[in-house]
């Protein structure tokens, strides 16, 4: 099949390129706008308490909401506010109200805090229903400009925090981070490919091809998101960039290594490309299939953000694979050997012994290699037991110097930390109107809960059957302490203290994160096992074996644990952070499990190829490492490097993601696939291929197969690379 595909593409390059252009234009022209959201409630199903509370609030109080922004005032000298200061603040509120800023619906000053260190103005804004609506962000910008002028000649300092300001600062930080990630990714790919191939043409090739198809990928994701009503998280763009360029470059890399090998065997450029597609096609298609299956398993997630993320990344990988097997061969067939210009090293097989020596050592002592490499995975994996999730994304996803973060810290000097995102307790009576005594007693019960700072007078619906109590927590809404308060005593008291015939539901951002924890625990118990089972089926079909898939998945599991442990060690132990972002295990699953399997497939495919040539298990392992080690090393460096670029984005969320994914890929490539997997296969021996006997010697070996036994291995990944996968 892949031989026919290669022949069609190579002999009809202009038609293939033209078809890609037409498809890209059609998708981009007809695809809807790709919408994303930062509203965490959009990702939870309706049976969770936080969502039920939100729906009840919207039903009974459609015009009621927490302040979109909070203007925090304090004295420049950090002293207590004077009566003149408070009068100035009230005057500023009047002036801001009179400025009639678009989408600002109310400006309400409050009394100073009890210690008089701060005073706030609560700002209501037009509700946002479209995730791409920038009206609240524009209003915050206008308020900041007006505020700066109003306090210029006073002893006061002021800044804006609250949800609208935090979202604005996160978006601006995210845009800067995206620019940094994009530039760093492209520069890294260019530099590494220049080092490996010493050709600017081949270095630019992935950047041009993948850049050309990126708009098409975005269009396809938008089509799928609209068709299946998927909620796309705002952070997906950063991940998509590195997935497209990282994975896409890897697939192009595998193809070009094999193409160069066929040229060195004496074939003309077109024949060499046909054979390259034929020989590399099955392996990278199987590897991509495993990655796509792992991504698609996320459709079983309870959380909408992951149900959307899985298909989106699966689309990106699928398009990158098809482009690698069709568009790239078509382009290269037109360029021919000039793709390696100005280097002439592609003409000759270089001499070297580094991977040969390592391969021979592994073949002689596979047990030692298995123990050492497995030991490394276990040691790092132990630290994974200390993983602690955190939901504090507001400070982690933007700079510490941003105004919303600075004045959020200023706010807690005089008011409860939960002021920026108060919780809501919705009380609904099925037995008639709620009485004053019932409301007073219920409010008192809520106020007595440990961790609750204050409870406002309830808002009542028109028929007095629904009451909304605004509850301000003493801790930051995203903090562990706040989550513990809501999950434990607040919900318990809210339910137990409800009057006879009434029910209660606790809502708000903190309650949403509490339900996130429950949903993610459920997802871990379902998504991960299903994905592992599906990947094992792919491995079993590819290898015609019931044995190898088990220890391959075991190695991938160890790689996952080691990666999580490394992240815990760096961020929680060395940097002293309270925890890692709560989505990190799922993000790691997407890349470490999927791409770890990817590299395992490439190595095991070569192991089987060497075994089929009549080599015994230990010798087959030595030859597989000798031939495929340089390719996996080069691919691992490029892919790990592209994800590591996320650490340059300037915020902690992307830094944790970038470190964990790049470390996971490095572990998968340089520990798991390069040493642990071939060592285990050598130890298991012929049993690894039972019952299919995939290692049985074939009788159709030709000159190419005979030549493999004598070819030499380059000393570094920057020199010549040999075959990457079985035909």
XYZ file of C-alpha atoms in Angstrom:
727
model
C 0.000 0.000 0.000
C 2.689 2.502 0.986
C 4.744 1.608 -2.095
C 1.780 2.474 -4.309
C 1.174 5.672 -2.375
C 4.815 6.695 -2.787
C 4.743 5.983 -6.515
C 1.570 8.020 -7.070
C 2.882 10.987 -5.077
C 6.388 11.033 -6.550
C 5.223 10.723 -10.151
C 2.445 13.320 -9.776
C 3.995 15.944 -7.482
C 2.260 19.012 -8.939
C -1.147 17.344 -8.734
C -0.531 16.419 -5.101
C 0.625 19.929 -4.206
C -2.318 21.439 -6.095
C -4.758 19.172 -4.260
C -3.325 20.263 -0.914
C -3.650 23.923 -1.900
C -7.275 23.460 -2.970
C -8.147 21.565 0.197
C -6.497 24.204 2.384
C -8.351 27.023 0.642
C -11.673 25.166 0.863
C -11.272 24.404 4.582
C -10.119 27.900 5.551
C -12.850 29.561 3.454
C -15.724 27.463 4.789
C -14.663 26.737 8.368
C -16.372 28.652 11.168
C -14.381 30.781 13.585
C -12.496 28.723 16.151
C -13.934 29.901 19.468
C -12.338 29.322 22.827
C -13.437 30.011 26.374
C -11.865 30.715 29.755
C -15.154 30.040 31.568
C -14.367 26.962 33.649
C -18.059 26.207 34.235
C -18.450 25.561 30.497
C -16.394 22.392 30.886
C -18.487 20.638 33.563
C -21.657 18.579 32.968
C -24.933 19.757 34.506
C -25.223 17.149 37.275
C -22.501 18.793 39.368
C -23.605 20.974 42.268
C -21.666 24.050 41.137
C -23.408 23.993 37.757
C -26.827 23.439 39.334
C -26.208 26.468 41.538
C -25.168 28.520 38.518
C -28.273 27.519 36.565
C -30.533 28.347 39.512
C -28.828 31.722 39.931
C -29.278 32.564 36.260
C -32.925 31.505 36.425
C -33.816 33.516 39.524
C -31.421 36.466 39.204
C -30.648 36.951 35.492
C -29.273 40.447 36.058
C -27.306 39.621 39.184
C -23.631 38.771 39.162
C -20.443 39.341 41.093
C -18.510 42.489 40.183
C -16.634 41.975 36.929
C -13.823 44.210 38.187
C -12.686 45.592 41.518
C -10.760 48.840 41.829
C -8.494 48.656 44.886
C -7.292 51.874 46.564
C -4.550 52.297 49.173
C -2.233 55.068 50.298
C 1.183 55.294 48.667
C 2.800 55.411 52.125
C 0.830 52.278 53.205
C -0.767 54.230 56.072
C -4.450 54.063 56.991
C -6.865 55.895 54.740
C -7.965 59.296 56.030
C -11.461 60.740 55.756
C -10.142 62.948 52.949
C -8.860 59.858 51.137
C -12.226 58.104 51.346
C -13.931 61.230 50.093
C -11.510 61.321 47.144
C -12.290 57.691 46.368
C -16.029 58.384 46.343
C -15.332 61.332 44.041
C -13.298 59.121 41.708
C -16.219 56.688 41.577
C -18.552 59.517 40.602
C -16.166 60.668 37.867
C -15.760 57.126 36.488
C -19.535 56.748 36.479
C -19.830 60.032 34.652
C -17.246 58.983 32.049
C -19.863 56.545 30.687
C -17.340 53.914 29.655
C -18.762 51.389 27.208
C -20.073 48.175 28.812
C -19.644 49.515 32.368
C -23.115 49.248 33.891
C -22.468 50.204 37.524
C -19.708 51.768 39.635
C -20.282 51.339 43.370
C -17.803 52.445 46.082
C -17.840 50.592 49.408
C -16.754 51.739 52.868
C -13.071 51.336 53.768
C -11.895 48.038 55.209
C -12.059 47.656 58.974
C -8.342 48.435 59.329
C -8.729 51.285 56.792
C -5.766 50.053 54.737
C -7.774 49.621 51.536
C -11.057 50.682 49.974
C -12.663 49.279 46.842
C -15.019 50.270 44.065
C -17.086 47.405 42.642
C -17.612 47.620 38.881
C -20.413 45.781 37.085
C -20.130 45.189 33.354
C -22.231 43.879 30.502
C -22.343 40.093 30.648
C -20.225 38.257 28.108
C -21.759 35.236 26.357
C -19.409 34.984 23.370
C -15.981 33.695 24.464
C -14.343 35.890 21.823
C -16.120 39.023 23.075
C -13.476 41.537 24.192
C -15.920 44.115 25.585
C -15.026 43.522 29.244
C -11.317 43.625 28.492
C -11.766 46.875 26.561
C -13.719 48.291 29.488
C -10.902 47.380 31.893
C -8.371 49.122 29.621
C -10.533 52.251 29.527
C -11.027 52.187 33.313
C -7.289 51.861 33.871
C -6.601 54.849 31.646
C -9.250 56.984 33.407
C -8.126 55.832 36.855
C -4.524 56.786 36.208
C -5.558 60.351 35.431
C -7.901 60.645 38.446
C -5.296 59.716 41.083
C -2.232 61.319 39.475
C -2.103 64.235 41.924
C -3.207 62.405 45.067
C -1.530 60.403 47.803
C -3.433 57.351 46.630
C -2.422 54.390 44.518
C -4.979 52.217 42.767
C -5.289 49.280 40.404
C -7.923 46.999 38.951
C -8.282 43.311 39.734
C -11.229 40.918 39.635
C -12.211 38.408 36.965
C -12.381 40.762 33.963
C -8.973 42.255 34.774
C -7.449 38.844 35.416
C -8.753 37.485 32.109
C -7.390 40.538 30.276
C -3.947 40.176 31.855
C -3.944 36.429 31.154
C -4.810 37.009 27.501
C -2.102 39.646 27.090
C 0.419 37.404 28.825
C -0.752 34.492 26.677
C -0.298 36.474 23.458
C 3.254 37.356 24.437
C 3.872 33.745 25.422
C 2.485 32.485 22.098
C 4.800 34.796 20.178
C 7.793 33.610 22.188
C 6.805 29.941 21.803
C 6.268 30.300 18.057
C 9.595 32.028 17.432
C 11.543 29.725 19.760
C 10.009 26.612 18.197
C 10.830 27.649 14.642
C 14.363 28.795 15.518
C 15.031 25.561 17.390
C 13.841 23.403 14.496
C 15.926 25.390 12.020
C 19.074 25.156 14.133
C 18.751 21.453 14.941
C 17.991 20.447 11.358
C 20.916 22.544 10.153
C 23.167 20.686 12.585
C 21.815 17.281 11.543
C 21.641 17.739 7.760
C 23.872 20.801 7.234
C 21.416 22.099 4.664
C 19.277 25.260 4.897
C 16.833 23.780 2.393
C 15.942 20.764 4.476
C 15.958 22.901 7.627
C 13.351 25.260 6.159
C 11.241 22.448 4.671
C 9.297 21.494 7.860
C 8.729 25.134 8.796
C 7.284 25.955 5.376
C 5.179 22.800 5.029
C 3.798 22.794 8.569
C 3.239 26.536 8.524
C 1.260 26.115 5.305
C -1.049 23.459 6.768
C -1.528 25.103 10.194
C -4.484 27.223 9.034
C -6.078 24.111 7.580
C -5.688 22.336 10.918
C -7.329 25.237 12.743
C -10.211 25.191 10.263
C -10.788 21.447 10.668
C -10.764 21.787 14.450
C -13.311 24.602 14.230
C -15.565 22.470 12.022
C -15.432 19.537 14.446
C -15.907 21.791 17.491
C -19.025 23.332 15.995
C -20.437 20.023 14.749
C -20.106 18.315 18.132
C -20.560 21.420 20.335
C -17.103 21.098 21.893
C -15.812 23.759 24.289
C -12.253 24.669 23.289
C -10.030 25.837 26.124
C -8.156 29.074 25.475
C -4.794 27.388 26.187
C -5.095 24.971 23.244
C -3.396 27.336 20.777
C -0.032 27.121 22.546
C -0.217 23.326 22.615
C -1.285 23.121 18.964
C 1.749 25.123 17.825
C 4.239 22.779 19.435
C 2.291 19.644 18.482
C 2.135 20.585 14.816
C 5.742 21.670 14.519
C 7.165 19.059 16.898
C 5.318 15.951 15.727
C 5.243 17.115 12.101
C 9.005 17.672 12.099
C 9.549 14.228 13.622
C 7.610 12.521 10.821
C 9.460 14.525 8.174
C 12.720 13.625 9.912
C 11.977 9.892 9.769
C 11.158 10.142 6.057
C 14.255 12.156 5.168
C 16.598 9.784 7.018
C 15.262 6.866 5.012
C 15.369 8.912 1.780
C 19.039 9.696 2.366
C 19.763 6.046 3.089
C 18.208 4.959 -0.219
C 20.236 7.581 -2.108
C 23.390 6.196 -0.516
C 22.352 2.753 -1.725
C 22.666 4.067 -5.290
C 19.019 4.776 -6.176
C 17.948 7.824 -8.165
C 16.056 10.521 -6.276
C 12.537 9.509 -7.360
C 13.074 5.798 -6.707
C 14.695 6.637 -3.389
C 11.665 8.674 -2.292
C 9.211 5.951 -3.387
C 11.168 3.389 -1.362
C 11.452 5.783 1.584
C 7.657 6.186 1.739
C 7.257 2.428 1.307
C 9.656 1.542 4.126
C 8.836 4.271 6.637
C 5.097 4.435 5.978
C 3.886 1.519 8.097
C 5.947 2.429 11.148
C 5.061 6.123 11.331
C 1.430 5.432 10.431
C 1.212 2.904 13.261
C 2.970 5.322 15.594
C 0.657 8.166 14.594
C -2.304 5.822 14.961
C -1.336 5.094 18.554
C -0.991 8.824 19.260
C -4.364 9.594 17.657
C -6.077 6.805 19.607
C -4.572 8.089 22.851
C -5.844 11.577 22.080
C -9.308 10.406 21.029
C -9.704 8.430 24.260
C -10.263 11.816 25.898
C -13.755 11.965 24.396
C -14.658 9.711 27.345
C -13.705 12.511 29.735
C -16.315 14.140 31.942
C -14.691 17.523 31.386
C -15.555 19.378 28.217
C -12.087 20.935 27.965
C -10.491 17.506 27.559
C -13.242 16.154 25.310
C -12.393 19.006 22.943
C -8.620 18.884 23.409
C -8.330 15.212 22.432
C -10.012 15.460 18.997
C -8.249 18.771 18.283
C -4.799 17.293 18.819
C -5.782 14.090 16.999
C -6.691 16.203 13.957
C -3.320 17.976 14.148
C -1.397 14.683 14.256
C -3.477 13.141 11.454
C -2.909 16.114 9.142
C 0.815 16.143 9.998
C 1.023 12.425 9.157
C -0.781 12.749 5.809
C 1.372 15.753 4.902
C 4.499 13.805 5.834
C 3.547 10.926 3.531
C 2.211 12.977 0.595
C 3.008 16.693 0.558
C 6.624 16.375 1.709
C 7.510 13.562 -0.757
C 5.882 15.583 -3.549
C 7.937 18.678 -2.726
C 11.176 16.726 -2.279
C 10.650 14.812 -5.532
C 10.658 18.175 -7.335
C 13.786 19.401 -5.542
C 15.654 16.095 -5.745
C 19.074 15.834 -4.141
C 19.301 19.644 -4.002
C 17.280 19.320 -0.796
C 20.644 18.576 0.883
C 22.418 21.605 -0.649
C 25.150 22.702 -0.068
C 26.256 19.621 1.900
C 27.583 16.633 -0.030
C 27.786 14.350 3.006
C 24.617 12.567 1.896
C 26.576 10.851 -0.882
C 28.753 8.702 1.385
C 28.270 6.547 4.462
C 30.286 8.144 7.284
C 32.365 6.145 9.730
C 31.708 6.058 13.446
C 31.273 3.694 16.360
C 29.368 5.388 19.186
C 25.976 3.758 18.691
C 27.670 0.570 17.532
C 29.582 0.354 20.802
C 26.510 1.105 22.915
C 24.437 -1.365 20.920
C 27.055 -4.090 21.321
C 27.234 -3.435 25.065
C 23.448 -3.708 25.343
C 23.501 -6.933 23.334
C 26.099 -8.442 25.661
C 24.454 -7.368 28.927
C 20.764 -6.584 28.374
C 19.979 -7.335 32.016
C 22.296 -4.594 33.254
C 20.849 -2.081 30.814
C 17.290 -3.039 31.827
C 18.100 -2.665 35.544
C 19.878 0.689 35.185
C 17.379 2.304 32.800
C 14.422 0.821 34.702
C 15.979 1.991 37.954
C 16.168 5.563 36.664
C 12.465 5.423 35.797
C 11.546 3.983 39.204
C 13.625 6.517 41.179
C 11.948 9.478 39.478
C 8.606 7.687 39.631
C 8.758 7.554 43.434
C 8.543 11.349 43.577
C 5.245 11.176 41.648
C 3.622 9.983 44.883
C 4.068 13.522 46.200
C 2.072 15.115 43.365
C -0.273 17.802 44.630
C -2.681 19.516 42.213
C -3.332 23.243 42.403
C -6.130 25.237 40.821
C -4.487 28.639 41.233
C -4.257 29.505 37.542
C -4.909 33.227 37.849
C -1.458 34.076 39.197
C 0.324 31.232 37.439
C -0.915 32.128 33.975
C 0.268 35.722 34.021
C 3.202 37.776 35.216
C 3.578 38.525 38.917
C 3.999 42.168 37.886
C 0.607 42.369 36.162
C -1.828 44.824 37.699
C -4.492 42.238 38.534
C -1.994 40.124 40.488
C -0.396 43.090 42.286
C -3.707 44.544 43.452
C -5.172 41.153 44.270
C -2.377 40.923 46.843
C -3.065 44.507 47.917
C -6.720 43.641 48.462
C -6.032 40.987 51.098
C -4.376 43.574 53.336
C -7.811 44.757 54.367
C -10.436 42.348 53.066
C -10.968 38.600 52.764
C -8.990 37.090 49.908
C -12.181 35.685 48.429
C -13.537 39.136 47.631
C -12.425 38.864 43.988
C -14.447 35.689 43.394
C -17.063 35.177 46.137
C -18.993 31.944 46.388
C -22.776 31.762 46.172
C -25.126 29.614 48.203
C -28.504 29.237 46.526
C -31.379 28.290 48.817
C -34.615 27.122 47.180
C -37.846 26.465 49.038
C -40.417 24.008 47.723
C -42.756 24.779 50.666
C -43.589 28.393 49.914
C -41.973 31.749 50.661
C -38.817 31.913 52.733
C -39.402 33.800 55.984
C -37.162 36.446 57.545
C -36.398 34.161 60.499
C -35.401 31.318 58.191
C -33.119 33.585 56.164
C -31.525 35.093 59.278
C -30.869 31.708 60.860
C -29.464 30.293 57.628
C -27.173 33.279 57.110
C -25.890 32.879 60.669
C -25.139 29.205 60.075
C -23.139 30.014 56.928
C -21.225 32.832 58.655
C -20.147 30.434 61.423
C -18.415 28.083 58.974
C -14.601 28.101 59.441
C -12.957 29.718 56.419
C -15.908 32.036 55.693
C -15.052 35.728 56.018
C -18.460 37.286 55.588
C -21.948 36.520 54.296
C -23.943 39.277 52.632
C -27.664 39.871 53.052
C -29.456 37.480 50.712
C -30.971 38.508 47.423
C -34.507 37.191 47.015
C -36.313 36.158 43.853
C -39.599 37.853 42.978
C -41.659 35.044 44.538
C -39.367 34.860 47.620
C -38.746 31.127 47.135
C -35.096 31.444 46.102
C -32.378 33.241 48.073
C -28.817 33.941 46.965
C -26.262 34.329 49.770
C -22.930 35.823 48.633
C -20.234 34.140 50.718
C -16.750 35.654 50.847
C -14.049 33.184 51.848
C -11.017 34.117 53.920
C -8.687 32.415 51.435
C -7.885 32.996 47.753
C -10.717 31.349 45.768
C -8.354 29.018 43.844
C -6.314 28.013 46.895
C -6.296 24.585 48.536
C -7.678 26.087 51.743
C -10.642 27.609 49.902
C -11.360 24.321 48.106
C -11.236 22.471 51.429
C -13.666 24.976 52.947
C -16.217 24.590 50.144
C -15.837 20.829 49.733
C -16.144 20.203 53.453
C -17.842 22.451 56.010
C -19.502 24.976 53.682
C -21.384 22.410 51.588
C -22.161 20.319 54.666
C -23.615 23.261 56.583
C -25.387 24.661 53.510
C -27.225 21.357 53.029
C -27.832 20.543 56.716
C -29.020 24.004 57.787
C -31.535 24.394 54.962
C -35.062 24.925 56.365
C -37.604 22.127 56.063
C -38.802 21.807 52.493
C -35.786 23.684 51.077
C -32.659 22.570 49.244
C -29.304 24.299 48.848
C -26.503 24.335 46.268
C -23.078 25.950 46.606
C -21.788 27.684 43.493
C -19.004 30.006 42.424
C -15.493 29.476 41.056
C -14.219 27.587 44.100
C -17.167 25.204 43.961
C -16.498 24.640 40.252
C -12.902 23.635 41.026
C -14.113 21.269 43.761
C -16.271 19.528 41.161
C -13.326 19.548 38.748
C -11.407 17.425 41.240
C -14.194 14.880 41.388
C -14.574 14.818 37.599
C -10.848 14.348 37.041
C -10.661 11.465 39.519
C -13.406 9.773 37.517
C -11.590 10.504 34.253
C -8.325 9.016 35.493
C -10.099 5.749 36.308
C -11.723 5.495 32.858
C -9.733 7.374 30.216
C -6.276 6.082 31.091
C -7.170 2.342 31.134
C -9.219 2.625 27.928
C -6.389 4.447 26.152
C -3.856 1.848 27.345
C -6.067 -0.975 26.091
C -6.551 0.638 22.666
C -2.825 1.335 22.282
C -2.059 -2.265 23.227
C -4.424 -3.423 20.487
C -2.541 -1.260 17.964
C 0.754 -2.715 19.166
C -0.613 -6.242 19.012
C -1.844 -5.786 15.430
C 1.412 -4.175 14.310
C 3.686 -6.739 15.953
C 1.355 -9.765 15.637
C 2.160 -10.458 19.276
C 0.282 -10.876 22.545
C 3.406 -10.607 24.709
C 5.331 -7.513 23.567
C 2.420 -5.046 24.053
C 2.308 -5.825 27.781
C 5.884 -4.933 28.624
C 5.869 -2.038 26.160
C 2.903 -0.467 27.959
C 4.529 -1.219 31.308
C 7.589 0.739 30.180
C 5.367 3.599 29.037
C 3.646 3.630 32.443
C 7.041 3.838 34.156
C 7.952 6.692 31.817
C 4.765 8.527 32.767
C 5.438 8.099 36.495
C 9.063 9.192 36.065
C 7.989 12.319 34.194
C 5.445 13.314 36.824
C 8.034 12.626 39.501
C 10.583 14.843 37.755
C 8.050 17.688 37.616
C 7.232 17.243 41.315
C 10.940 17.226 42.160
C 11.680 20.422 40.213
C 8.614 22.543 40.995
C 7.393 21.326 44.379
C 10.729 20.434 46.001
C 13.385 22.610 44.357
C 11.235 25.680 43.607
C 9.010 25.296 46.655
C 5.711 25.738 44.830
C 2.584 24.446 46.603
C 1.572 22.192 43.723
C 1.408 21.532 40.002
C -1.423 22.658 37.749
C -4.342 20.260 38.072
C -4.435 19.440 34.346
C -0.786 18.354 34.212
C -1.336 14.565 34.512
C -3.780 14.614 31.599
C -1.501 16.832 29.495
C 1.381 14.476 30.279
C -0.771 11.514 29.346
C -1.438 13.111 25.978
C 2.222 13.446 25.150
C 4.300 11.114 27.301
C 2.063 8.057 26.903
C 1.212 8.722 23.265
C 4.647 9.821 22.079
C 6.423 7.344 24.338
C 4.505 4.641 22.512
C 5.480 6.370 19.260
C 9.208 5.919 19.930
C 8.667 2.408 21.271
C 6.961 1.443 18.030
C 9.877 2.758 15.986
C 12.394 0.827 18.051
C 10.397 -2.420 18.201
C 9.689 -2.273 14.465
C 13.441 -2.239 13.897
C 13.954 -4.992 16.461
C 11.566 -7.194 14.507
C 13.271 -6.284 11.243
C 16.658 -7.334 12.588
C 15.193 -10.543 14.014
C 13.643 -11.403 10.668
C 17.082 -11.276 9.134
C 18.097 -14.229 11.285
C 19.704 -12.435 14.230
C 19.238 -13.850 17.718
C 17.384 -11.617 20.243
C 20.496 -10.079 21.843
C 22.157 -9.390 18.494
C 18.884 -8.015 17.111
C 18.711 -5.591 20.052
C 22.292 -4.479 19.443
C 21.661 -3.874 15.741
C 18.339 -2.112 16.395
C 20.006 0.354 18.747
C 22.886 0.757 16.326
C 20.592 1.609 13.408
C 17.609 3.353 15.031
C 19.280 4.975 18.046
C 20.573 8.004 16.111
C 17.171 8.631 14.545
C 15.277 8.427 17.837
C 17.920 10.629 19.475
C 17.569 13.300 16.800
C 13.759 13.142 16.864
C 13.713 13.238 20.665
C 15.973 16.300 20.810
C 13.813 18.183 18.314
C 10.474 17.293 19.906
C 11.658 17.834 23.482
C 13.221 21.118 22.437
C 10.036 22.417 20.826
C 8.022 21.721 23.984
C 10.768 23.168 26.174
C 10.205 26.472 24.349
C 6.971 26.778 26.362
C 9.141 27.472 29.403
C 10.094 30.808 27.816
C 6.488 32.081 27.776
C 6.867 33.929 31.086
C 4.140 32.264 33.153
C 4.186 29.320 35.490
C 1.378 27.322 33.863
C 3.143 27.035 30.504
C 6.496 26.593 32.254
C 5.214 23.529 34.102
C 3.640 22.132 30.934
C 6.775 22.762 28.892
C 9.108 21.192 31.433
C 6.949 18.128 32.062
C 6.330 17.364 28.382
C 9.921 17.965 27.271
C 11.274 15.911 30.189
C 8.772 13.164 29.377
C 9.794 13.056 25.731
C 13.472 12.999 26.696
C 12.806 10.108 29.090
C 10.755 8.296 26.430
C 13.454 8.696 23.783
C 16.733 8.413 25.702
C 15.809 6.016 28.512
C 12.726 4.052 27.579
C 12.861 3.515 23.806
C 16.632 3.544 23.415
C 17.605 1.267 26.314
C 14.763 -0.133 28.430
C 12.622 -1.490 25.567
C 15.392 -3.184 23.528
C 16.949 -4.593 26.716
C 13.621 -6.108 27.808
C 13.027 -7.502 24.314
C 16.466 -9.132 24.341
C 15.741 -10.673 27.753
C 12.278 -11.952 26.786
C 13.753 -13.355 23.573
C 11.678 -15.171 20.980
C 8.717 -15.242 23.375
C 8.258 -11.505 22.784
C 6.757 -12.269 19.366
C 4.398 -15.058 20.438
C 2.101 -16.262 18.917
C 2.735 -14.519 15.593
C 6.445 -15.388 15.330
C 7.105 -11.946 13.915
C 10.827 -12.513 14.363
C 10.883 -15.530 12.059
C 13.626 -15.258 9.452
C 12.388 -14.372 5.976
C 13.844 -15.766 2.761
C 13.332 -12.678 0.606
C 16.317 -10.702 1.801
C 17.836 -8.704 -0.969
C 20.933 -6.610 -1.353
C 19.599 -3.954 0.963
C 18.943 -6.417 3.762
C 22.350 -8.020 3.267
C 24.010 -4.626 3.308
C 22.580 -3.732 6.727
C 24.762 -6.271 8.435
C 27.931 -4.454 7.392
C 27.019 -0.747 7.402
C 28.513 1.498 10.050
C 26.846 3.896 12.403
C 27.564 7.609 12.603
C 29.225 8.968 15.723
C 26.597 11.606 16.459
C 23.058 12.525 15.596
C 24.477 15.320 13.508
C 26.055 12.842 11.135
C 24.449 10.350 8.837
C 21.379 8.594 10.157
C 20.235 5.203 9.053
C 16.888 3.517 8.716
C 14.141 4.355 11.164
C 11.423 1.801 10.638
C 10.588 -1.404 8.955
C 9.095 -1.329 5.548
